[in-house]
């Protein structure tokens, strides 16, 4: 079955540590996205990538970094510079770069930083 | 600034009691409006895309409609399995890589 796989489902880290969230898709989609979801707020865009080796900042990129070395993979690193890292992180993809297709989401990673 | 507001925040219905969820939006040139369903602890699941005012889409007990300022998700004779959070998102023509999401309506259907 084609889809987006995010791992791990739950992640616990101590403050001051960097952590990397995995996102893999086998849908052959060009574009990939990272969103953050907090209670009572809409999804907020962290980073997106339209093609391999290229990515752009979203609305809340500070304290995060990404890479896109392969079409299938778009890992997100939450760095120690991110002030409020505890959240539910969602990876998404869309079929093409022109933005005419909907986003398809993985099942998220819940990150807790103490 | 592109913006999406959903109402109500939460809605409690009895099984079979029809109702509507609202999504009001402001966007610089609407490219698409999207409805998603999200179950607890899961990622959003795509339901519909609407592109222009007057358009309607249906799927089982759900029907989405679009005007120039808002969209409605009508739920006819809901069942308990329709309980979920419903999210609305818009995509503008200015930067079509950005999808702006509302905070959702949490629907609870009681048997």
XYZ file of C-alpha atoms in Angstrom:
225
model
C 0.000 0.000 0.000
C 1.282 3.448 -0.895
C 1.513 6.027 1.815
C 3.554 8.237 4.083
C 5.384 6.681 7.001
C 6.437 8.771 9.948
C 8.598 7.371 12.705
C 8.691 7.096 15.566
C 5.079 7.601 16.671
C 6.195 8.942 20.074
C 9.509 10.618 20.885
C 10.810 11.867 24.207
C 13.854 14.101 24.550
C 15.581 16.205 27.142
C 15.810 19.937 26.647
C 18.949 20.958 24.770
C 19.103 17.866 22.575
C 18.546 17.860 18.838
C 16.137 15.249 17.509
C 15.351 14.028 13.984
C 11.899 12.944 12.843
C 11.677 10.579 9.904
C 9.279 10.889 6.956
C 9.255 8.465 4.035
C 6.763 8.282 1.152
C 6.297 5.664 -1.568
C 3.666 7.621 -3.498
C 6.196 9.043 -5.967
C 5.047 12.529 -4.985
C 7.238 15.486 -5.900
C 6.433 17.846 -3.044
C 6.795 17.199 0.676
C 5.876 19.288 3.707
C 6.305 19.462 7.469
C 3.562 20.876 9.668
C 3.260 21.365 13.375
C -0.062 20.920 15.201
C -0.753 22.386 18.650
C -4.042 22.109 20.570
C -6.583 24.719 19.497
C -4.447 25.932 16.579
C -4.447 25.212 12.903
C -1.598 23.319 11.296
C 1.396 25.569 10.783
C 3.910 25.093 7.979
C 7.537 24.544 9.014
C 9.299 23.668 5.742
C 8.430 22.402 2.312
C 10.312 20.922 -0.616
C 9.239 20.759 -4.242
C 12.214 18.832 -5.612
C 15.252 16.929 -4.409
C 18.029 19.073 -2.931
C 15.767 22.106 -2.632
C 13.529 23.307 0.202
C 11.942 26.512 1.465
C 11.086 27.889 4.879
C 7.473 27.966 5.941
C 5.885 30.262 8.487
C 7.615 28.866 11.590
C 11.015 27.566 10.422
C 13.101 28.981 13.267
C 14.706 26.196 15.312
C 14.110 23.540 12.640
C 16.155 22.149 9.758
C 15.412 19.733 6.917
C 17.117 17.909 4.069
C 15.828 16.390 0.828
C 18.524 14.107 -0.543
C 16.058 11.584 -1.972
C 12.612 12.045 -3.458
C 11.135 9.602 -0.939
C 12.586 11.097 2.223
C 12.216 14.438 4.018
C 13.585 14.265 7.591
C 13.007 17.103 10.046
C 15.501 18.017 12.766
C 14.190 19.861 15.789
C 17.159 21.714 17.217
C 17.812 22.974 20.724
C 17.116 26.485 19.391
C 13.401 25.705 19.040
C 11.814 27.317 22.094
C 8.635 25.216 22.335
C 9.366 21.909 20.598
C 6.679 19.789 22.297
C 4.002 19.258 19.633
C 2.457 16.850 17.143
C 4.457 16.875 13.890
C 2.867 15.960 10.594
C 4.590 15.172 7.318
C 2.638 15.522 4.080
C 3.173 15.152 0.363
C 1.420 16.216 -2.815
C 1.627 14.693 -6.218
C 3.198 17.588 -8.095
C 5.073 20.835 -7.682
C 2.402 22.997 -9.277
C 0.277 22.826 -6.162
C -2.932 21.705 -7.823
C -3.366 18.563 -5.751
C -4.315 18.085 -2.082
C -1.921 17.192 0.684
C -1.726 13.607 1.903
C -0.556 13.139 5.478
C 1.328 10.606 7.536
C 0.114 9.643 11.001
C 2.398 12.008 12.827
C 5.094 11.973 15.478
C 4.287 13.259 18.943
C 7.400 14.893 20.378
C 7.690 15.627 24.076
C 10.649 17.619 25.351
C 11.207 17.957 29.095
C -3.064 37.835 5.104
C -4.617 34.482 4.207
C -6.770 33.206 7.049
C -9.213 30.416 7.868
C -11.745 30.390 10.715
C -13.837 27.350 11.544
C -16.975 27.254 13.641
C -18.166 25.924 15.926
C -15.082 24.689 17.787
C -17.033 21.680 19.007
C -20.369 20.167 18.036
C -22.339 17.463 19.779
C -25.063 15.702 17.795
C -27.393 12.811 18.377
C -27.171 10.032 15.823
C -29.343 11.017 12.873
C -29.364 14.737 13.735
C -28.126 16.614 10.644
C -26.024 19.781 10.928
C -23.390 21.925 9.212
C -19.834 22.986 9.937
C -18.601 26.363 8.753
C -15.264 27.432 7.281
C -14.812 31.165 6.633
C -11.771 32.247 4.691
C -9.865 35.204 3.330
C -7.300 34.475 0.664
C -5.596 36.279 -2.193
C -7.163 34.427 -5.089
C -8.551 31.057 -4.100
C -6.802 28.178 -5.794
C -8.512 25.475 -3.761
C -10.388 24.791 -0.519
C -9.848 21.436 1.145
C -11.717 19.471 3.794
C -10.013 16.849 5.935
C -11.097 14.483 8.667
C -8.719 13.843 11.574
C -9.116 11.071 14.135
C -7.331 11.346 17.517
C -3.608 10.643 17.259
C -3.745 10.291 13.465
C -2.908 12.459 10.489
C -5.650 14.284 8.562
C -7.442 12.265 5.908
C -8.381 14.065 2.697
C -12.108 14.386 1.958
C -12.817 17.033 -0.698
C -11.340 19.761 -2.855
C -13.503 22.687 -3.998
C -12.208 25.161 -6.557
C -14.888 27.736 -7.303
C -17.994 29.311 -5.797
C -21.096 27.224 -6.363
C -19.225 23.949 -6.468
C -20.475 21.006 -4.388
C -18.947 17.622 -3.586
C -20.540 14.641 -1.839
C -19.276 11.516 -0.150
C -21.626 9.256 1.787
C -23.218 11.421 4.517
C -20.964 14.426 3.822
C -21.557 17.264 1.394
C -19.216 20.228 0.965
C -20.292 23.518 -0.595
C -18.375 26.692 -1.448
C -19.188 30.393 -1.718
C -16.821 33.314 -2.249
C -16.293 33.736 1.495
C -17.074 30.424 3.146
C -17.519 26.714 2.838
C -19.943 24.421 4.615
C -19.592 20.769 5.415
C -23.106 19.365 5.736
C -23.489 16.118 7.647
C -26.732 14.280 6.968
C -28.015 11.715 9.481
C -24.620 11.297 11.145
C -23.478 8.084 12.784
C -21.112 7.681 15.759
C -18.313 6.718 13.361
C -18.488 10.242 11.899
C -17.076 11.544 15.193
C -13.758 13.244 14.424
C -12.193 16.660 14.014
C -12.904 18.211 10.629
C -10.272 20.571 9.229
C -10.595 23.130 6.480
C -7.642 24.505 4.507
C -7.252 27.047 1.717
C -4.614 27.452 -0.928
C -4.084 30.847 -2.497
C -2.871 31.661 -5.967
C -0.099 33.926 -4.713
C 1.887 31.132 -3.058
C 0.288 27.843 -3.913
C 2.774 25.866 -1.836
C 1.210 27.200 1.348
C -1.987 25.647 2.645
C -3.603 27.629 5.477
C -5.512 25.513 7.978
C -8.294 26.342 10.390
C -8.199 24.991 13.938
C -10.972 22.521 13.200
C -14.419 21.520 14.446
C -14.525 18.587 16.829
C -17.652 16.584 16.093
C -19.081 14.097 18.596
C -22.033 11.977 17.482
C -23.830 10.174 20.289
C -25.710 6.922 19.628
